[in-house]
Amino acid sequence: MTTPATPAALAAAVVRTDPAAGTAAVIAPYDGGVPYPRAFARHGWRTVAVVPERRLRPPAYQSSPVPVGYTGTVVHRGVRQTVKALRALGVSAVVAGSSGGIELAERIAWQLGLPGADPACSPLRYDRGAQADRLARAGIPALRGIRTTSPADAVAWARTRPGPGYLLAPAATGTPVDPVECGDERQINTAWPAMRHAAVQHSGSAHLVLSERPSRLQYTVNTATRPDPDGRPEHVVTDLWADVHTGDGRLDRTDLLPPGSPPAQTLALRTIRALDALGVVCGPVTTRLAYGADEELLVMCALAAPVVTPADEALRAATGRNRAADALGAWIPPAAGARCTPAPSGQHIVRVHLRPAAGIAPWLGAVLRSLPTVVAASEIRTPGAPVSAEAVLSSSEPRAIERDYRVIRALEHHG
């Protein structure tokens, strides 16, 4: 068996990879939303989907079909067999295709001697509880909380830290369910069963994290990490967003932040420090931040897996950033002398988060798409869907966006 390389050697291996002839293994691409096959194919690379067999998947994905667009599929039944199959296929990069694929991708990459983070600490790339502990030890402010399967332990922790409220979420980031705000222990106990069920369904783990409630204004920072010529991780911020919540804690809208805006530099520096502390060495990461009660910028969580949204195409048109292409730089080195130079167009982008729980009329989707600044809209989901749909607004005129935003909220109210 191949002797696992050191993290520095793994990072440096990216630089030596031949970009003209490669095969990438994409681990657990459950939702099929990330266009990795198409993105890799543009560089002449093949992609192989590694799909865990049914018994190894979280319940929500046990009936997921084999993803399309890949040149081959390997059914994962055990690490040894999968590594043997991928080695025979000449795989030269291993990529997590979803949050559920992070740990397995790192284990497989380690066994193949390919670029990837240390699998001994994989939870640092997807588990809120593990991340908070590591960040605290590194002196990076993070949300204080408790990771547990026991609602009694969570309530006991909350009693020791009285405050205006708490946030209950699955320990595993990337779980498609919105965190729930709880004002007291009664609300914690009420929200616990549904949150536990969602966590088990989508991650296979019953662990939840109860933390202090951050401010309503939160931030999302997307990054792509690749090794520099010396093999050290180089983190590139691709886009920053301000997430605005309503008074009752619902996600209302997400606004693209210009790179030169006042919070952008602070957010970027705090995110890069967090990525280093969490052992990120290659690939895309989505990091959430917020200000705490004492106005200190806190890291909420990070997810070292690709996140696709309806705003990605608008982002590319507005900034020149293609996040899928940026992520490939972790495994495919750029041509000599080539540099990615985004070309901002001055467009503003706002993602409006719709509220299916209130009930949305079937005709709303068609009306949304007819508004002047709407450039994309996800499918309208049925009432009770765990995660809201969204409409993407883009324009060089902020007032035009605000006008359509108000129209959307009025349509929801009357629809």
XYZ file of C-alpha atoms in Angstrom:
415
model
C 0.000 0.000 0.000
C 1.194 3.530 -0.760
C 2.707 5.293 2.251
C 0.650 8.431 3.044
C 2.535 11.628 2.272
C 2.887 14.611 4.551
C 0.446 17.543 4.140
C 3.204 19.708 2.625
C 4.077 17.018 0.099
C 0.423 16.582 -0.802
C 0.009 20.299 -1.420
C 3.167 20.451 -3.506
C 1.926 17.519 -5.591
C -0.657 19.811 -7.173
C 2.064 21.871 -8.790
C 3.578 18.795 -10.398
C 0.287 17.518 -11.851
C 0.078 17.459 -15.646
C -3.017 19.521 -16.489
C -3.302 18.048 -19.984
C -4.212 14.507 -18.953
C -5.981 13.868 -15.692
C -8.881 12.053 -14.100
C -10.718 13.479 -11.103
C -12.742 11.373 -8.680
C -15.739 13.288 -7.310
C -16.835 11.769 -4.008
C -20.527 11.534 -3.077
C -22.030 13.963 -5.621
C -25.457 13.324 -4.106
C -27.348 16.320 -5.406
C -25.601 16.537 -8.783
C -25.744 20.324 -8.571
C -22.034 21.072 -8.944
C -20.989 21.119 -12.632
C -17.658 19.410 -12.007
C -17.864 17.075 -15.043
C -18.343 20.012 -17.416
C -15.767 22.195 -15.638
C -13.075 19.504 -15.683
C -13.895 18.540 -19.280
C -13.029 22.075 -20.423
C -9.453 21.272 -19.374
C -9.428 17.861 -21.017
C -9.923 16.010 -17.732
C -12.216 13.043 -17.160
C -14.391 12.688 -14.052
C -15.403 9.565 -12.150
C -18.275 9.640 -9.657
C -17.645 7.713 -6.438
C -21.060 6.851 -5.016
C -21.297 5.114 -1.616
C -23.517 2.063 -1.696
C -27.006 2.506 -0.280
C -26.270 1.354 3.286
C -23.418 3.881 3.628
C -25.473 6.922 2.604
C -27.533 9.183 4.889
C -31.234 8.229 4.683
C -32.189 11.247 2.548
C -29.797 10.138 -0.215
C -30.356 6.387 -0.199
C -32.581 6.585 -3.277
C -30.547 9.221 -5.125
C -29.897 8.200 -8.747
C -26.424 7.727 -10.164
C -25.292 11.222 -11.245
C -25.070 11.971 -14.953
C -22.237 13.564 -16.913
C -19.429 11.449 -15.495
C -17.241 9.217 -17.657
C -17.459 6.441 -15.077
C -18.908 5.455 -11.709
C -17.332 3.577 -8.815
C -19.604 2.195 -6.111
C -17.909 2.689 -2.748
C -18.202 -0.282 -0.399
C -14.935 0.149 1.477
C -11.870 2.392 1.309
C -9.475 -0.372 0.245
C -11.609 -1.473 -2.713
C -12.337 2.102 -3.799
C -8.678 3.130 -3.639
C -7.733 0.082 -5.718
C -10.379 0.921 -8.343
C -9.384 4.595 -8.543
C -5.696 3.768 -8.788
C -6.471 1.463 -11.728
C -8.343 4.346 -13.393
C -5.328 6.633 -13.038
C -7.107 9.136 -10.821
C -4.938 12.208 -10.217
C -7.299 14.350 -8.081
C -9.945 13.625 -5.453
C -12.745 16.130 -4.895
C -15.588 16.193 -2.358
C -18.810 16.411 -4.356
C -20.950 17.321 -1.332
C -20.678 17.938 2.402
C -21.232 14.228 2.935
C -18.205 13.433 0.798
C -15.600 15.528 2.644
C -14.332 12.919 5.092
C -14.297 10.073 2.553
C -12.592 12.259 -0.075
C -9.799 13.149 2.351
C -9.286 9.509 3.339
C -9.130 8.358 -0.288
C -6.786 11.182 -1.343
C -4.487 10.364 1.584
C -4.305 6.683 0.598
C -3.624 7.585 -3.037
C -0.946 10.105 -2.084
C -2.879 12.895 -3.817
C -3.546 16.478 -2.688
C -5.992 16.764 0.180
C -6.311 17.791 3.802
C -5.294 15.572 6.702
C -8.091 12.978 7.174
C -7.207 12.656 10.857
C -8.995 15.976 11.428
C -11.697 15.894 8.741
C -14.458 17.193 11.067
C -12.649 20.538 11.085
C -13.869 21.021 7.517
C -17.574 20.362 8.176
C -18.505 20.021 11.877
C -19.606 23.163 13.743
C -18.618 21.830 17.153
C -15.143 20.675 16.112
C -14.580 23.956 14.304
C -15.548 26.117 17.288
C -13.143 24.232 19.557
C -10.222 24.507 17.125
C -10.845 28.183 16.399
C -11.012 28.997 20.096
C -7.668 27.259 20.674
C -6.208 29.271 17.778
C -7.395 32.536 19.331
C -9.984 33.172 16.575
C -13.363 34.364 17.901
C -16.133 31.856 17.175
C -19.691 31.210 18.303
C -19.750 29.656 21.757
C -21.941 26.607 21.993
C -22.359 22.951 22.874
C -22.281 19.949 20.539
C -24.500 17.185 21.868
C -27.221 14.620 21.171
C -28.968 15.433 24.469
C -31.538 18.249 24.687
C -31.128 18.178 28.481
C -27.413 18.920 28.149
C -28.181 21.702 25.687
C -30.693 23.297 28.058
C -28.236 22.994 30.941
C -25.599 24.797 28.862
C -28.083 27.552 27.954
C -28.862 28.116 31.649
C -25.207 28.878 32.301
C -25.133 31.436 29.470
C -28.277 33.568 29.627
C -28.729 35.857 26.664
C -31.233 37.220 24.150
C -31.484 33.890 22.348
C -29.825 30.799 20.942
C -29.237 29.145 17.584
C -29.966 25.434 17.073
C -28.456 23.697 14.040
C -27.130 20.300 12.912
C -23.485 19.795 13.838
C -22.798 18.902 10.212
C -22.728 22.013 8.027
C -24.225 21.656 4.576
C -27.354 20.001 5.947
C -30.202 21.521 3.902
C -32.213 22.849 6.818
C -32.185 26.369 8.195
C -30.896 26.866 11.771
C -33.654 27.730 14.228
C -33.580 30.603 16.686
C -34.730 29.713 20.201
C -35.539 32.285 22.841
C -35.641 29.998 25.886
C -35.378 26.386 27.000
C -38.992 25.639 26.077
C -38.293 26.616 22.473
C -35.074 24.583 22.505
C -36.993 21.464 23.558
C -39.728 22.165 21.018
C -37.335 22.607 18.098
C -35.040 19.710 19.035
C -36.956 16.686 17.580
C -37.424 18.174 14.092
C -33.824 19.416 13.951
C -32.499 16.051 15.125
C -34.572 14.270 12.467
C -33.273 16.578 9.735
C -29.685 16.092 10.891
C -29.978 12.297 10.842
C -31.722 12.276 7.475
C -29.160 14.420 5.681
C -25.886 13.752 7.521
C -26.394 10.445 9.308
C -25.465 12.092 12.624
C -27.828 13.039 15.452
C -25.414 15.608 16.892
C -26.748 19.163 17.102
C -25.050 22.394 18.128
C -26.760 24.931 20.365
C -24.909 28.235 20.327
C -25.345 31.841 21.290
C -27.453 33.802 18.811
C -25.385 36.135 16.617
C -26.567 39.428 15.175
C -29.193 39.497 12.424
C -26.629 40.772 9.901
C -24.418 37.858 8.926
C -21.913 37.267 6.146
C -21.005 34.526 3.691
C -17.469 34.397 2.275
C -16.630 32.005 -0.567
C -13.013 31.078 -1.158
C -10.912 28.802 -3.355
C -7.629 27.429 -2.028
C -4.692 26.241 -4.107
C -1.050 25.661 -3.200
C 1.523 28.263 -4.151
C 4.793 27.244 -5.891
C 6.268 26.334 -2.494
C 3.326 24.084 -1.637
C 1.770 26.435 0.934
C -2.023 26.940 0.798
C -3.020 30.148 -0.957
C -6.575 31.273 -0.165
C -8.406 33.442 -2.714
C -11.653 35.180 -1.762
C -13.990 34.824 -4.736
C -17.112 36.582 -3.411
C -18.544 38.073 -0.213
C -22.220 38.441 0.722
C -24.189 40.190 3.458
C -27.033 38.009 4.778
C -29.902 40.042 6.209
C -32.409 38.360 8.525
C -35.864 39.497 9.540
C -36.818 40.320 13.121
C -37.994 36.743 13.712
C -34.743 35.262 12.408
C -35.737 34.269 8.862
C -33.205 34.816 6.087
C -34.589 37.737 4.097
C -32.014 38.680 1.446
C -28.332 38.276 0.569
C -26.482 41.198 -1.018
C -23.198 40.904 -2.925
C -20.533 43.061 -1.264
C -18.124 45.048 -3.456
C -14.490 44.063 -2.765
C -13.710 47.593 -1.584
C -16.658 47.912 0.796
C -15.878 48.667 4.478
C -16.454 45.127 5.865
C -14.851 43.276 2.942
C -11.227 43.431 4.067
C -12.050 42.543 7.675
C -14.169 39.598 6.552
C -11.493 38.362 4.153
C -8.693 38.514 6.736
C -10.752 36.742 9.426
C -11.798 34.051 6.949
C -8.243 33.360 5.800
C -7.083 32.995 9.412
C -9.920 30.542 10.017
C -9.088 28.469 6.933
C -5.512 28.059 8.121
C -6.683 27.030 11.590
C -9.109 24.494 10.104
C -6.423 22.853 7.984
C -7.822 23.766 4.563
C -5.183 23.071 1.879
C -7.144 22.928 -1.377
C -10.574 23.381 -2.876
C -13.636 25.587 -2.278
C -14.873 26.635 1.166
C -17.956 28.586 2.222
C -17.501 30.379 5.559
C -20.240 32.054 7.598
C -19.463 34.964 9.940
C -21.455 37.342 12.131
C -20.994 39.943 14.815
C -21.689 38.911 18.400
C -23.397 40.866 21.155
C -20.140 42.664 21.987
C -19.600 43.698 18.327
C -16.839 41.113 17.879
C -16.654 39.393 14.484
C -17.291 35.673 15.009
C -16.777 32.686 12.725
C -20.013 30.675 12.713
C -19.058 27.704 10.546
C -17.204 26.633 7.399
C -18.001 24.039 4.749
C -15.176 22.633 2.613
C -17.445 21.517 -0.205
C -18.890 23.294 -3.223
C -22.097 25.251 -2.761
C -24.145 25.977 -5.890
C -26.806 28.702 -5.966
C -28.982 30.260 -8.674
C -26.800 33.389 -8.319
C -23.646 31.766 -9.698
C -24.287 32.761 -13.312
C -25.154 36.322 -12.265
C -21.965 36.422 -10.202
C -19.885 35.475 -13.222
C -21.565 38.142 -15.352
C -21.133 40.818 -12.681
C -17.607 40.089 -11.451
C -15.915 37.773 -13.935
C -15.649 35.156 -11.191
C -16.572 31.575 -12.062
C -16.499 29.794 -8.704
C -16.449 26.319 -10.280
C -13.461 27.299 -12.409
C -11.741 28.953 -9.429
C -12.109 25.745 -7.438
C -10.422 23.709 -10.170
C -7.221 25.654 -9.574
C -6.691 23.454 -6.520
C -6.148 20.446 -8.767
C -5.318 21.858 -12.204
C -2.458 24.360 -12.115
C -2.868 27.406 -14.356
C -0.806 27.640 -17.512
C 2.547 29.388 -17.156
C 2.010 33.127 -16.900
C -1.797 32.820 -16.830
C -3.647 34.871 -14.230
C -7.304 35.082 -13.350
C -8.272 38.741 -13.642
C -11.923 39.361 -12.746
C -13.611 42.126 -14.697
C -16.237 43.814 -12.497
C -19.156 45.233 -14.452
C -20.641 47.445 -11.747
C -23.668 45.190 -11.381
C -25.360 44.788 -8.006
C -26.724 41.359 -7.066
C -29.359 40.556 -4.444
C -30.622 37.077 -3.650
C -34.189 37.338 -2.327
C -35.097 34.352 -0.162
C -38.701 33.333 -0.701
C -40.914 31.969 2.030
C -42.673 28.771 0.988
C -43.771 28.063 4.554
C -46.310 30.882 4.179
C -47.738 29.332 1.014
C -46.893 30.564 -2.481
C -49.364 30.668 -5.357
C -48.360 28.435 -8.327
C -48.186 31.411 -10.697
C -45.613 33.256 -8.591
C -42.630 31.726 -10.387
C -43.746 33.051 -13.761
C -44.423 36.502 -12.342
C -41.018 36.587 -10.636
C -39.205 35.835 -13.873
C -41.007 38.674 -15.641
C -39.665 41.375 -13.319
C -37.004 43.597 -14.956
C -34.083 42.822 -12.630
C -34.783 39.113 -12.029
C -32.109 37.065 -13.816
C -32.736 33.679 -12.158
C -35.155 31.960 -9.808
C -35.040 28.535 -8.229
C -38.026 26.253 -8.432
C -40.834 27.248 -6.085
C -41.090 24.581 -3.428
C -44.182 23.436 -1.610
C -45.190 24.891 1.770
C -43.125 23.370 4.568
C -39.982 22.894 2.475
C -36.926 22.988 4.797
C -34.946 25.537 2.793
C -36.389 28.554 1.009
C -36.234 29.084 -2.714
C -34.746 32.293 -4.029
C -34.939 34.875 -6.797
C -31.741 36.529 -8.050
C -31.901 40.230 -8.885
C -29.115 41.959 -10.790
C -28.820 45.484 -12.146
C -26.462 48.445 -12.338
C -29.230 50.487 -10.671
C -29.698 49.697 -6.953
C -33.072 51.450 -6.941
C -34.373 49.132 -9.640
C -33.404 46.146 -7.506
C -35.097 47.613 -4.449
C -38.268 48.245 -6.457
C -38.469 44.626 -7.623
C -37.604 43.393 -4.139
C -40.642 45.228 -2.745
C -42.822 43.814 -5.538
C -41.723 40.261 -4.660
C -42.568 40.703 -1.010
C -45.946 42.196 -1.930
C -46.674 39.247 -4.244
C -45.833 36.820 -1.441
C -48.125 38.653 0.949
C -51.100 38.724 -1.415
C -50.377 35.340 -3.045
